[in-house]
Short mmCIF file of C-alpha atoms in Angstrom, two decimals:
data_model
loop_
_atom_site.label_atom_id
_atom_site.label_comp_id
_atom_site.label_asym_id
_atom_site.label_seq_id
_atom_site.Cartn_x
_atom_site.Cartn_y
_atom_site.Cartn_z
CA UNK A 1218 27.08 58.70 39.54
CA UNK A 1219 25.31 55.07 39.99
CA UNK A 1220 26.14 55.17 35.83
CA UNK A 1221 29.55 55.88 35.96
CA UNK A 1222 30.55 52.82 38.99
CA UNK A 1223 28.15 51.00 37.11
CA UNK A 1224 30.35 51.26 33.83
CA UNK A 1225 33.85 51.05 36.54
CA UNK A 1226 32.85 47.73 37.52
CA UNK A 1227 32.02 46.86 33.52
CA UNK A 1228 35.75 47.10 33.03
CA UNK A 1229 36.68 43.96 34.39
CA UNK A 1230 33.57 42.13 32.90
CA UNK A 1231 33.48 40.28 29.48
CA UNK A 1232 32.67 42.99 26.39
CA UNK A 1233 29.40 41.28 25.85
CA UNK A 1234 28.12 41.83 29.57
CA UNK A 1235 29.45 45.43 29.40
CA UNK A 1236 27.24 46.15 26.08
CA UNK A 1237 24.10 44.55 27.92
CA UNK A 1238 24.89 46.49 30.75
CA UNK A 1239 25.34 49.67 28.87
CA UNK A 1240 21.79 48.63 26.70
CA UNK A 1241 19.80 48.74 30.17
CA UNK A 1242 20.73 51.69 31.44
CA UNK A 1243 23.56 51.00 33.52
CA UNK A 1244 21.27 49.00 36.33
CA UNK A 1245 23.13 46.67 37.78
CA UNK A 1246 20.80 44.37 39.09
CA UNK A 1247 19.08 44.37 35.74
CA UNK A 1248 22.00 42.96 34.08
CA UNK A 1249 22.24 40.30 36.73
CA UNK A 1250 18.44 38.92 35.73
CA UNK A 1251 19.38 39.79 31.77
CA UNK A 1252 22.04 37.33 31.44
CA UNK A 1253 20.74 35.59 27.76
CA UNK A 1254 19.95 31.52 27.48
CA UNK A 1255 21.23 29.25 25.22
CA UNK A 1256 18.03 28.40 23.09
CA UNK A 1257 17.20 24.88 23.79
CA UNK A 1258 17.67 22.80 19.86
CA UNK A 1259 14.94 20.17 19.00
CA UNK A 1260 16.11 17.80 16.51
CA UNK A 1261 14.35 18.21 13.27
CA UNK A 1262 14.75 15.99 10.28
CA UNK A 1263 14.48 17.61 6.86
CA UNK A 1264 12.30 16.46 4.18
CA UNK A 1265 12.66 17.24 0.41
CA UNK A 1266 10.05 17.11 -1.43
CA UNK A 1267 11.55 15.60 -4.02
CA UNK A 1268 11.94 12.48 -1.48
CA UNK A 1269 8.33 12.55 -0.68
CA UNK A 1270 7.04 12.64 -4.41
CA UNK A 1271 5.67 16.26 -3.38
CA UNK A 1272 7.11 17.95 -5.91
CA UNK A 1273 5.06 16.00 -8.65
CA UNK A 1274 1.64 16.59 -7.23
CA UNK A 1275 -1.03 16.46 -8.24
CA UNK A 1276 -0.16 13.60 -10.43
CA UNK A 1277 1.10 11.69 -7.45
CA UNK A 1278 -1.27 9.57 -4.74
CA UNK A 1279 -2.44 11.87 -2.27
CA UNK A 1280 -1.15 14.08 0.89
CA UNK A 1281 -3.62 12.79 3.75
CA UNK A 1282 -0.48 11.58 5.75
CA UNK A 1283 1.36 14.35 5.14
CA UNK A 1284 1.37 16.20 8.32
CA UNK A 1285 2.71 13.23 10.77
CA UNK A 1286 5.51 12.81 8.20
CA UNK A 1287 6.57 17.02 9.00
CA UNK A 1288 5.35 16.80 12.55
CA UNK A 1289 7.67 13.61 13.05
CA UNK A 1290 4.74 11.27 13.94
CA UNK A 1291 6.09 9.21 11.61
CA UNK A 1292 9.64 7.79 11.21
CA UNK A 1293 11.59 5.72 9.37
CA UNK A 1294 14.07 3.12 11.56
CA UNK A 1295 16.73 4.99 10.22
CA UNK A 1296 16.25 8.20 12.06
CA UNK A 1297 17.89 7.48 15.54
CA UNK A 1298 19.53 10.77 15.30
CA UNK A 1299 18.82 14.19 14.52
CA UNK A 1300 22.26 14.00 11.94
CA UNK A 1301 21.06 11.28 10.21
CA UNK A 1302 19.79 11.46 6.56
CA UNK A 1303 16.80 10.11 4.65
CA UNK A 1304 16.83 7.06 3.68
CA UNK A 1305 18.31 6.44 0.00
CA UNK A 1306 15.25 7.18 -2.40
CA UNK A 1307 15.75 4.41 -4.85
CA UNK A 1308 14.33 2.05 -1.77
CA UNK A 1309 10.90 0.71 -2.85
CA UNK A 1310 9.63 0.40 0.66
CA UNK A 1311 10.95 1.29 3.86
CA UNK A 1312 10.19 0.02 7.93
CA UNK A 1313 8.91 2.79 9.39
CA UNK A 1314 6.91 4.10 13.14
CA UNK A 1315 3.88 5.75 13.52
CA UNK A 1316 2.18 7.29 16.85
CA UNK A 1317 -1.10 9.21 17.34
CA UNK A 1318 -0.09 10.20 20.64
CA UNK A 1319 3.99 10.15 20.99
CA UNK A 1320 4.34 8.26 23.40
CA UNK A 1321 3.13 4.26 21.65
CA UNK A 1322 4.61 3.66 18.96
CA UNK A 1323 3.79 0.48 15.87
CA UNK A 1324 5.45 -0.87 12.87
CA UNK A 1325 4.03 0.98 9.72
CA UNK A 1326 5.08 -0.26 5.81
CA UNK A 1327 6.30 3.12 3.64
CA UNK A 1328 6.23 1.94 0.00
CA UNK A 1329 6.10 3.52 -3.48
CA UNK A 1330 3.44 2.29 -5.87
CA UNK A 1331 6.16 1.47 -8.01
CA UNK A 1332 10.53 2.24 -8.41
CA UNK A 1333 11.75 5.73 -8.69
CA UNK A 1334 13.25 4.63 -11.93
CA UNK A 1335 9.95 3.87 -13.15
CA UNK A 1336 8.45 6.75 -12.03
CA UNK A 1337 10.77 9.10 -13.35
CA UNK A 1338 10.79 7.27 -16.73
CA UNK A 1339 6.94 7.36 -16.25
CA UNK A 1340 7.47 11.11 -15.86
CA UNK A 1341 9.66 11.77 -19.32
CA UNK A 1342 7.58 9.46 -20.96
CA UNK A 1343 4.56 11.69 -20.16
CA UNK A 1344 6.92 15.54 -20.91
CA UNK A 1345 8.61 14.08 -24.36
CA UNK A 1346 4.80 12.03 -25.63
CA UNK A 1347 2.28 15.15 -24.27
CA UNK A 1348 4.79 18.22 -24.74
CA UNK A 1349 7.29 17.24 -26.71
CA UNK A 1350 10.27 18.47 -24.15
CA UNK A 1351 12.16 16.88 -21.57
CA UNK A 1352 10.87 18.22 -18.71
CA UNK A 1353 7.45 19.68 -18.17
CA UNK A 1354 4.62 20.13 -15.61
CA UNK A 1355 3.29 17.00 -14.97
CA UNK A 1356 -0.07 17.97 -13.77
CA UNK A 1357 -0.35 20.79 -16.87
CA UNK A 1358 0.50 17.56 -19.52
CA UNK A 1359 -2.00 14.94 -18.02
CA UNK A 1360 -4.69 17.72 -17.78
CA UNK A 1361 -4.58 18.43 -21.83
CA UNK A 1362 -5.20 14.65 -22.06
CA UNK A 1363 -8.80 13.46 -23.84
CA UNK A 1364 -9.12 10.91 -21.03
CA UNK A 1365 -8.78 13.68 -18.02
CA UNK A 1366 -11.10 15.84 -19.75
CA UNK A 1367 -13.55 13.48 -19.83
CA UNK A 1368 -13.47 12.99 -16.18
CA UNK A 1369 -13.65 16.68 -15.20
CA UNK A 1370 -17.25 16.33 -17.15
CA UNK A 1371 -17.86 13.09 -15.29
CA UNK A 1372 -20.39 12.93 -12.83
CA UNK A 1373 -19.82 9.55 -12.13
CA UNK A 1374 -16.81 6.69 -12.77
CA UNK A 1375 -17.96 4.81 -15.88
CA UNK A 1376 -16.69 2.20 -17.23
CA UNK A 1377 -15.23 3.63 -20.44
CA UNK A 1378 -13.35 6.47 -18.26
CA UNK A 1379 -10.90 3.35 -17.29
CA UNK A 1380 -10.79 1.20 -20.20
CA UNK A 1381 -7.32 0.82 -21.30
CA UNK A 1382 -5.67 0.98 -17.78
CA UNK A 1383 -3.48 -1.75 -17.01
CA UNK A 1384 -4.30 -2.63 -13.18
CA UNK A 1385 -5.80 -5.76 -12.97
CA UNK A 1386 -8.66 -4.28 -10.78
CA UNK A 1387 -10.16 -2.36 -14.07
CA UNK A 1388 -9.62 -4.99 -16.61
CA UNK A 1389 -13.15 -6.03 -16.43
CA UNK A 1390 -15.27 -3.19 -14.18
CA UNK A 1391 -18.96 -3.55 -13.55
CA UNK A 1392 -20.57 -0.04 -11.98
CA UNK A 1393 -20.53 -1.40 -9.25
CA UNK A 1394 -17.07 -1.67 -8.18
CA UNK A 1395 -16.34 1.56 -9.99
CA UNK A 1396 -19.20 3.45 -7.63
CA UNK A 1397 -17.28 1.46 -4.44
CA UNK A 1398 -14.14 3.21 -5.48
CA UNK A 1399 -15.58 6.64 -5.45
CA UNK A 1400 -17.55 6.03 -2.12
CA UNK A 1401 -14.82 4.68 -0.41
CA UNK A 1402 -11.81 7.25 -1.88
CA UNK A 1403 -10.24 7.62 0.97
CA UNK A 1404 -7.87 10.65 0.09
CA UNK A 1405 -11.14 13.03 0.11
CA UNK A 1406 -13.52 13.57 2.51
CA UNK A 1407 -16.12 10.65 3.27
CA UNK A 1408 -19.16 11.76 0.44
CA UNK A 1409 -20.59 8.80 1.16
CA UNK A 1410 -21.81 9.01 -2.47
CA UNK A 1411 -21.47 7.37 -6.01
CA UNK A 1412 -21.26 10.53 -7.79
CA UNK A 1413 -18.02 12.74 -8.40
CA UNK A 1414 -19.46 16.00 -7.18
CA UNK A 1415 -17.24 15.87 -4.08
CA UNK A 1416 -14.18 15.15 -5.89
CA UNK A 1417 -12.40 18.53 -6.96
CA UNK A 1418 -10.40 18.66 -10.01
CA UNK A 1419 -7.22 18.03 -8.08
CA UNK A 1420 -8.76 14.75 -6.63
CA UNK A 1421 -9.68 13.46 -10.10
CA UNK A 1422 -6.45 13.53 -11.28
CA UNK A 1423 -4.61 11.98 -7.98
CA UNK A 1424 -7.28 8.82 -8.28
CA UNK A 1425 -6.63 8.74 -12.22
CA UNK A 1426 -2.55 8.63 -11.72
CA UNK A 1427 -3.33 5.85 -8.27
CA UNK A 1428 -5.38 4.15 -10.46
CA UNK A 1429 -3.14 4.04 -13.71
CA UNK A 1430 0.08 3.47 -12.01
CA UNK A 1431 -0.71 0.99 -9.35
CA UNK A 1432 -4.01 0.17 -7.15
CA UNK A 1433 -2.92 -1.70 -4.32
CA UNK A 1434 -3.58 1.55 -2.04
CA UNK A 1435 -7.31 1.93 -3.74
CA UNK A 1436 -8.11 -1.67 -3.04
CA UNK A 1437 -6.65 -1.72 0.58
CA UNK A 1438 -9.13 1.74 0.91
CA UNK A 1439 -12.14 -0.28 -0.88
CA UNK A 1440 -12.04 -3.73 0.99
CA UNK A 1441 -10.92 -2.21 4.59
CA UNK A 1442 -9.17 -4.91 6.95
CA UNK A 1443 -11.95 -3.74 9.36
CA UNK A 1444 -14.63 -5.20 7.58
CA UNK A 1445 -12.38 -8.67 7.58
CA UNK A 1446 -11.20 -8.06 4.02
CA UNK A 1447 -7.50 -9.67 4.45
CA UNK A 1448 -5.28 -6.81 3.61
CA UNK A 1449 -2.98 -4.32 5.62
CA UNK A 1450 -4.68 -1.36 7.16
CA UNK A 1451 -4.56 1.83 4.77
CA UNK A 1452 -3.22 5.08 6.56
CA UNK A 1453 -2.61 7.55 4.56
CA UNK A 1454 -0.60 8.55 1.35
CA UNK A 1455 2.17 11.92 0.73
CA UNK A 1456 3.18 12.68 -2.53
CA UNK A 1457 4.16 8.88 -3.98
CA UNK A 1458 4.81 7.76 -1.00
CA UNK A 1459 2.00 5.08 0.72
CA UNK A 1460 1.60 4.11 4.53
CA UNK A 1461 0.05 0.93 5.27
CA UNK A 1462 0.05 -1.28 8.69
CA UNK A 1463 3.59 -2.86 8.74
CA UNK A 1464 4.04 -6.70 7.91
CA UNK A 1465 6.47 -9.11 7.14
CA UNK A 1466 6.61 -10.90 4.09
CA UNK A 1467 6.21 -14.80 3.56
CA UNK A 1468 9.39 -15.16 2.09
CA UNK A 1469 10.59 -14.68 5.54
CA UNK A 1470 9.09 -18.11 6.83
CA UNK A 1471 10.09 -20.35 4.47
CA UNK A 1472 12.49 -21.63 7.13
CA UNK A 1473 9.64 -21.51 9.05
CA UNK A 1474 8.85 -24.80 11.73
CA UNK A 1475 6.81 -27.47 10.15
CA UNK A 1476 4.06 -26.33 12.85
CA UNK A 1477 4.27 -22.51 11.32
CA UNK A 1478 4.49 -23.49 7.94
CA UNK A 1479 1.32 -25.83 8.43
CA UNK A 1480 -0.48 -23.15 9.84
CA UNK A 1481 0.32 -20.15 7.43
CA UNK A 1482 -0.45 -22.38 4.33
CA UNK A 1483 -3.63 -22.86 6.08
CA UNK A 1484 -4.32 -19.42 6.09
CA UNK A 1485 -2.88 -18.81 2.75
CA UNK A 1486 -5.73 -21.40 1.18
CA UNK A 1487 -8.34 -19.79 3.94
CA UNK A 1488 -7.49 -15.80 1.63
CA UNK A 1489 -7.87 -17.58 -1.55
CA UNK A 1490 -10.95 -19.35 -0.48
CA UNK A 1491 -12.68 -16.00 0.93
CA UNK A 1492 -11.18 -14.20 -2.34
CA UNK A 1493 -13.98 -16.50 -4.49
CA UNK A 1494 -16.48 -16.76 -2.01
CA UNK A 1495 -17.52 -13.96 0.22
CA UNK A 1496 -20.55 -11.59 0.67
CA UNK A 1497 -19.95 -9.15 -1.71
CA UNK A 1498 -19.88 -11.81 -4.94
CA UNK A 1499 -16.80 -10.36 -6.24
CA UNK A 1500 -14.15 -12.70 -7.32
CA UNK A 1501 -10.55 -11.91 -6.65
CA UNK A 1502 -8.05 -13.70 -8.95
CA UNK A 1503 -4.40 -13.06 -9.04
CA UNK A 1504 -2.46 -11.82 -12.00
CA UNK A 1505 1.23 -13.27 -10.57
CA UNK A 1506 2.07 -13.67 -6.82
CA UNK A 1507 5.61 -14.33 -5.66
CA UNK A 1508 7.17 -14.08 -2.03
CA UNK A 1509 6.16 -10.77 -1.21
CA UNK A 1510 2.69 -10.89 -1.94
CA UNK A 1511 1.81 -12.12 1.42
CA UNK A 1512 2.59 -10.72 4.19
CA UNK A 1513 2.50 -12.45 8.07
CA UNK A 1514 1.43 -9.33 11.17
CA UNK A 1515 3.50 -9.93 14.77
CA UNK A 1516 0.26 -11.65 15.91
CA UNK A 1517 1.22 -14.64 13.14
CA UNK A 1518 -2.23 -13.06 11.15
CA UNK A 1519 -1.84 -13.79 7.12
CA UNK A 1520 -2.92 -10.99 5.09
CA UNK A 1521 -2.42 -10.11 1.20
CA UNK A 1522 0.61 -7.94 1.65
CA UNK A 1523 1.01 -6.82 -2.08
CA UNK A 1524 -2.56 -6.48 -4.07
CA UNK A 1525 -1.08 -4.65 -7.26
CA UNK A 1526 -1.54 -8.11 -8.93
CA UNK A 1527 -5.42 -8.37 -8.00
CA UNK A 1528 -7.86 -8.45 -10.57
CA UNK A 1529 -11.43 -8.44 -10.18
CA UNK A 1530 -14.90 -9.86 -11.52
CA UNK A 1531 -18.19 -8.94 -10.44
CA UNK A 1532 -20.03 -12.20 -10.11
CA UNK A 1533 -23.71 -10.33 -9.35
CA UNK A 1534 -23.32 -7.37 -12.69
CA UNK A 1535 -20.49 -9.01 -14.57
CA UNK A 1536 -17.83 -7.29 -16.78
CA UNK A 1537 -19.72 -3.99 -18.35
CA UNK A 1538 -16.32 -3.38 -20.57
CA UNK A 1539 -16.01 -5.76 -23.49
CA UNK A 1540 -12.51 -7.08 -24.87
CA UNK A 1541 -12.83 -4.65 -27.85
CA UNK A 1542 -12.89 -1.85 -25.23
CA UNK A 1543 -9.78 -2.95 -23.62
CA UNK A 1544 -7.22 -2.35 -26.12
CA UNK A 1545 -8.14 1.53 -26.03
CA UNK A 1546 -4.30 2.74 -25.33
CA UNK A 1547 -3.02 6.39 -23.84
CA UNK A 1548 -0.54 7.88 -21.79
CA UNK A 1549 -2.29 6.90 -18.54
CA UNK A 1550 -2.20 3.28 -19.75
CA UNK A 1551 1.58 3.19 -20.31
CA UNK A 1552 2.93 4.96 -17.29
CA UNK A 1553 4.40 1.72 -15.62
CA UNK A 1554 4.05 -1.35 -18.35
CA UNK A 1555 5.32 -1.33 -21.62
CA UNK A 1556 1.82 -0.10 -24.29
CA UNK A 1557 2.20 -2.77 -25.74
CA UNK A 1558 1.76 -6.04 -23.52
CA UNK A 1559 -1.57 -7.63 -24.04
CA UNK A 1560 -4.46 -7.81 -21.37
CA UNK A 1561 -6.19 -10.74 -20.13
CA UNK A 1562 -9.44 -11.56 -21.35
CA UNK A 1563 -12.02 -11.66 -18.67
CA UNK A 1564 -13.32 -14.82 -20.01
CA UNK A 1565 -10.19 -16.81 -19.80
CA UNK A 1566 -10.18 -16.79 -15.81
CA UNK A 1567 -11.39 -19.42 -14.09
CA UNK A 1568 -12.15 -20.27 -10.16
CA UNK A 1569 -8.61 -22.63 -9.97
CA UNK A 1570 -6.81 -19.77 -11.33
CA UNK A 1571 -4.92 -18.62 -8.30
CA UNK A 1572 -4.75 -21.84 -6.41
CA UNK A 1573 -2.79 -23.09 -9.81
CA UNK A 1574 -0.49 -19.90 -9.58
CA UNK A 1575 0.43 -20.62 -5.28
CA UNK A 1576 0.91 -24.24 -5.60
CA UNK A 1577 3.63 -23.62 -8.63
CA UNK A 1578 5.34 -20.49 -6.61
CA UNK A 1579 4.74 -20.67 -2.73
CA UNK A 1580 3.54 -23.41 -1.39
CA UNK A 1581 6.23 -25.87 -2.08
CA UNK A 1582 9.07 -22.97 -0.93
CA UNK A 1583 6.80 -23.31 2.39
CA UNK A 1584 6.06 -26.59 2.64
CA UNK A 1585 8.89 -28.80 1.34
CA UNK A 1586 10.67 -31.16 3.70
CA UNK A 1587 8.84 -30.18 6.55
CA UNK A 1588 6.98 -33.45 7.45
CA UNK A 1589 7.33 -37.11 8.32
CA UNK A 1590 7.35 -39.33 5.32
CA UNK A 1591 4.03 -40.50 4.80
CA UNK A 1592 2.02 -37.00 5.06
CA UNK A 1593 5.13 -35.32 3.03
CA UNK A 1594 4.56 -37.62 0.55
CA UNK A 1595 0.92 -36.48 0.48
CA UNK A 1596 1.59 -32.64 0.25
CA UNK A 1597 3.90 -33.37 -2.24
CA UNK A 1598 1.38 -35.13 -4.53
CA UNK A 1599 -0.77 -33.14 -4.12
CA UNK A 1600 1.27 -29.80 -4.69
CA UNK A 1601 2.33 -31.39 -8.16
CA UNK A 1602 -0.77 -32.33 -9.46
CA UNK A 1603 -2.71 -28.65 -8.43
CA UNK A 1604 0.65 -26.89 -10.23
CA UNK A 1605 -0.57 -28.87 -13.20
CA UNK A 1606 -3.43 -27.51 -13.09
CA UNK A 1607 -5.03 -30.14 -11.16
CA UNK A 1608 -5.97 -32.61 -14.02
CA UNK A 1609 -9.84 -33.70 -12.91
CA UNK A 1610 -13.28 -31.60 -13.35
CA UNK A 1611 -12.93 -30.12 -9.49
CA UNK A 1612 -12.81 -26.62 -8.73
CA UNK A 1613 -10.93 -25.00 -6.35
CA UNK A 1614 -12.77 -25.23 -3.41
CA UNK A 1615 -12.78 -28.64 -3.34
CA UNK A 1616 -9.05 -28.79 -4.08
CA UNK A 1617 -8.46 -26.79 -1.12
CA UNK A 1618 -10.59 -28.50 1.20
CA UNK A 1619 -8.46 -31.71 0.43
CA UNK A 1620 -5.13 -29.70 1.23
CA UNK A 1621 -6.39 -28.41 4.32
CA UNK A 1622 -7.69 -31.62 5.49
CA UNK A 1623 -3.99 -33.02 5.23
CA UNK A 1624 -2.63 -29.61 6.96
CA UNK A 1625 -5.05 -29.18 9.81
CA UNK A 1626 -3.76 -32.04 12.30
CA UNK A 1627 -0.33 -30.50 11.43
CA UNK A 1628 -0.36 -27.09 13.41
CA UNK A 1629 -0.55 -26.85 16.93
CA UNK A 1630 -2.20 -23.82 19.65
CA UNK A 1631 0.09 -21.80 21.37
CA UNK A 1632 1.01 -18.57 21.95
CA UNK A 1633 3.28 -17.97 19.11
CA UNK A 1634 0.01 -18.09 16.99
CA UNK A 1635 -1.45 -14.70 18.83
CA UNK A 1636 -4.43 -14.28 16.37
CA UNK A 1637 -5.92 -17.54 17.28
CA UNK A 1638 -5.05 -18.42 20.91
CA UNK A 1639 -6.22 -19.15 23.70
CA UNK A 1640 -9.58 -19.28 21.36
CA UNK A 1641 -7.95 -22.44 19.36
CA UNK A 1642 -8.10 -24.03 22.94
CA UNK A 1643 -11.72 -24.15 23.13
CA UNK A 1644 -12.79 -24.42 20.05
CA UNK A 1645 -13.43 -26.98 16.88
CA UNK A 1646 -12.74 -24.08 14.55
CA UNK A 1647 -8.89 -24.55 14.67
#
């Protein structure tokens, strides 16, 4: 009886509360409690994996960053919405956030180690050379490679596993340096060893392809900004995609107050100063710089923004691969410069090598008209005669020390310069 006024009353209800009713037995004040929720919609923003680089692994840079990318712990600018799209993957770098905790959030740099375009050409360069077809399985091709197999048998990096790579960093390796990059791989777990026996074959070939195609991200993992090394803080990597503490680039201060300008060309000769002097007796020379390579942190902190351009020599071991070595050629060596572009002998640098290369390209973007007349005049001289090449038996150091002498009464302490004050208030440092 209870069913049938149950189902009376029904008749004036909407269909769908009469089939719940129906579907619990005709119990009124079950119905009542049953009434179905709207399920609440968390905005979710889709990755491809062809956007990440993901798709091309495991000849890509790593996936240790990976997770906060699909867990949304880290964002590009873009994303205000849940309806928005990726940004447009031909970008080379993108302004991104990044939290541990979701609730603070800081500036992160998302690059790629080099242009789509040159990646993909990289790509059908390695399918049409390897296989002999137009597409392929990246990781399958590079395996078959001589070079690859001799790392799998590798116990430890050598120099003749990297000869013929372009980066500047491997143009003249000692062991040492190579046994620094396998200690401090930072897309593996911390070894804490010179050998390869942690590295699985996977990891091999990701630090082969980071090391062929670009090696900013190994040297930002090698010379850590904790340590005082000046470059970005390394975060992570997914797919061909690298995170890296967020900075802007110099080019941005050019326009800069005489005060700022003084104070980051300070800095700039304080990097290059530290990159041929400093504990570790490596020397750190420049290949080509321009107005991205440096980089300026909120705190008004210079660092080396861009270190794809950074080659170095062991001063303590010295080079253990001789110029005869270095025109060894394969795939790996041609994935992002044409085969056939000749490399720098390690003999031909010298300590004003850098210095030279600044004082043609950034220095006078930063520095001209800034000043009264009679110091302007003195930066300017100066600036000429170091883009010569300096003309006179000094070496850099010394050059520097005269630049910085004309700079130093030219910045002032304040807050805008975050990294140094109130400290440049009580003391003779700055």
């Amino acid at each position: 009886m209870g069913c049938w006024i149950c189902c009376l009353c029904s008749r004036a209800a909407d269909p769908l509360m009469l089939l719940l009713v129906l579907a619990l037995g005709c119990n009124p004040s079950t119905a009542a409690t049953a009434s179905p929720s709207v399920p609440h919609a968390k905005p979710s923003y889709s990755f491809g994996r062809t956007f990440l680089g993901l798709d091309k692994c495991n000849a890509c840079i790593g996936t240790s960053i990976c997770k906060k990318f699909f867990k949304e712990e880290i964002r590009f600018d873009t994303w205000l919405s849940s309806h928005l799209k990726l940004p447009p993957s031909s970008l080379l770098s993108y302004s991104g956030n990044y939290t541990d905790d979701a609730k603070s959030w800081r500036l992160v740099d998302i690059t790629r180690l080099t242009s789509k375009y040159q990646h993909d050409r990289a790509d059908k360069r390695i399918c049409t050379s390897l296989l002999k077809t137009k597409t392929c399985s990246l990781e399958r091709a590079l395996r078959r490679t001589q070079r690859f197999q001799k790392w799998l048998r590798a116990k430890r990096l050598t120099p003749d596993l990297v000869q013929g790579l372009s980066s500047p960093l491997l143009r003249c390796p000692s062991q040492r340096l190579l046994d620094r990059i396998v200690r401090r791989y930072a897309e593996v777990p911390d070894a804490g060893s010179i050998y390869m026996d942690h590295l699985t074959d996977r990891d091999k070939l990701r630090l082969l392809y980071t090391l062929a195609v670009n090696s900013h991200p190994i040297l930002l993992q090698i010379f850590p900004d904790v340590e005082g090394w000046p470059f970005p803080r390394y975060l992570g990597s997914c797919g061909r995609l690298v995170v890296s503490a967020s900075t802007r680039p110099l080019r941005d201060f050019f326009g800069a107050a005489p005060e700022v300008a003084a104070d980051l060309a300070l800095q700039l000769l304080a990097v290059l100063r530290s990159m041929g002097t400093n504990d570790l007796n490596y020397f750190f020379y420049f290949t080509r710089v321009d107005a991205g390579t440096f980089g300026v942190f909120s705190n008004g902190h210079l660092f080396i923004r861009d270190a794809s351009t950074l080659g170095i020599i062991d001063k303590e071991e010295g080079s253990q691969l001789i110029d005869g070595q270095q025109e060894y050629k394969d795939i790996f060596s041609c994935l992002t410069v044409d085969c056939q572009s000749p490399f720098v002998s390690c003999d031909s640098i010298r300590d004003k090598h850098s210095l030279i290369m600044v004082c043609q390209e950034l220095l006078p973007k930063l520095l001209a008209g800034k000043f009264q007349p009679p110091v302007q005049e003195k930066i300017d001289t100066f600036l000429q005669r170091c883009a010569r090449g300096l003309g006179d038996a000094r070496g850099a150091n010394e050059a520097i020390a005269e630049l910085a002498e004309i700079l130093k009464p030219l910045r002032s302490c304040d807050s805008r310069f975050a990294y140094r004050y109130p400290d440049c208030r009580y003391s003779d440092k700055y």
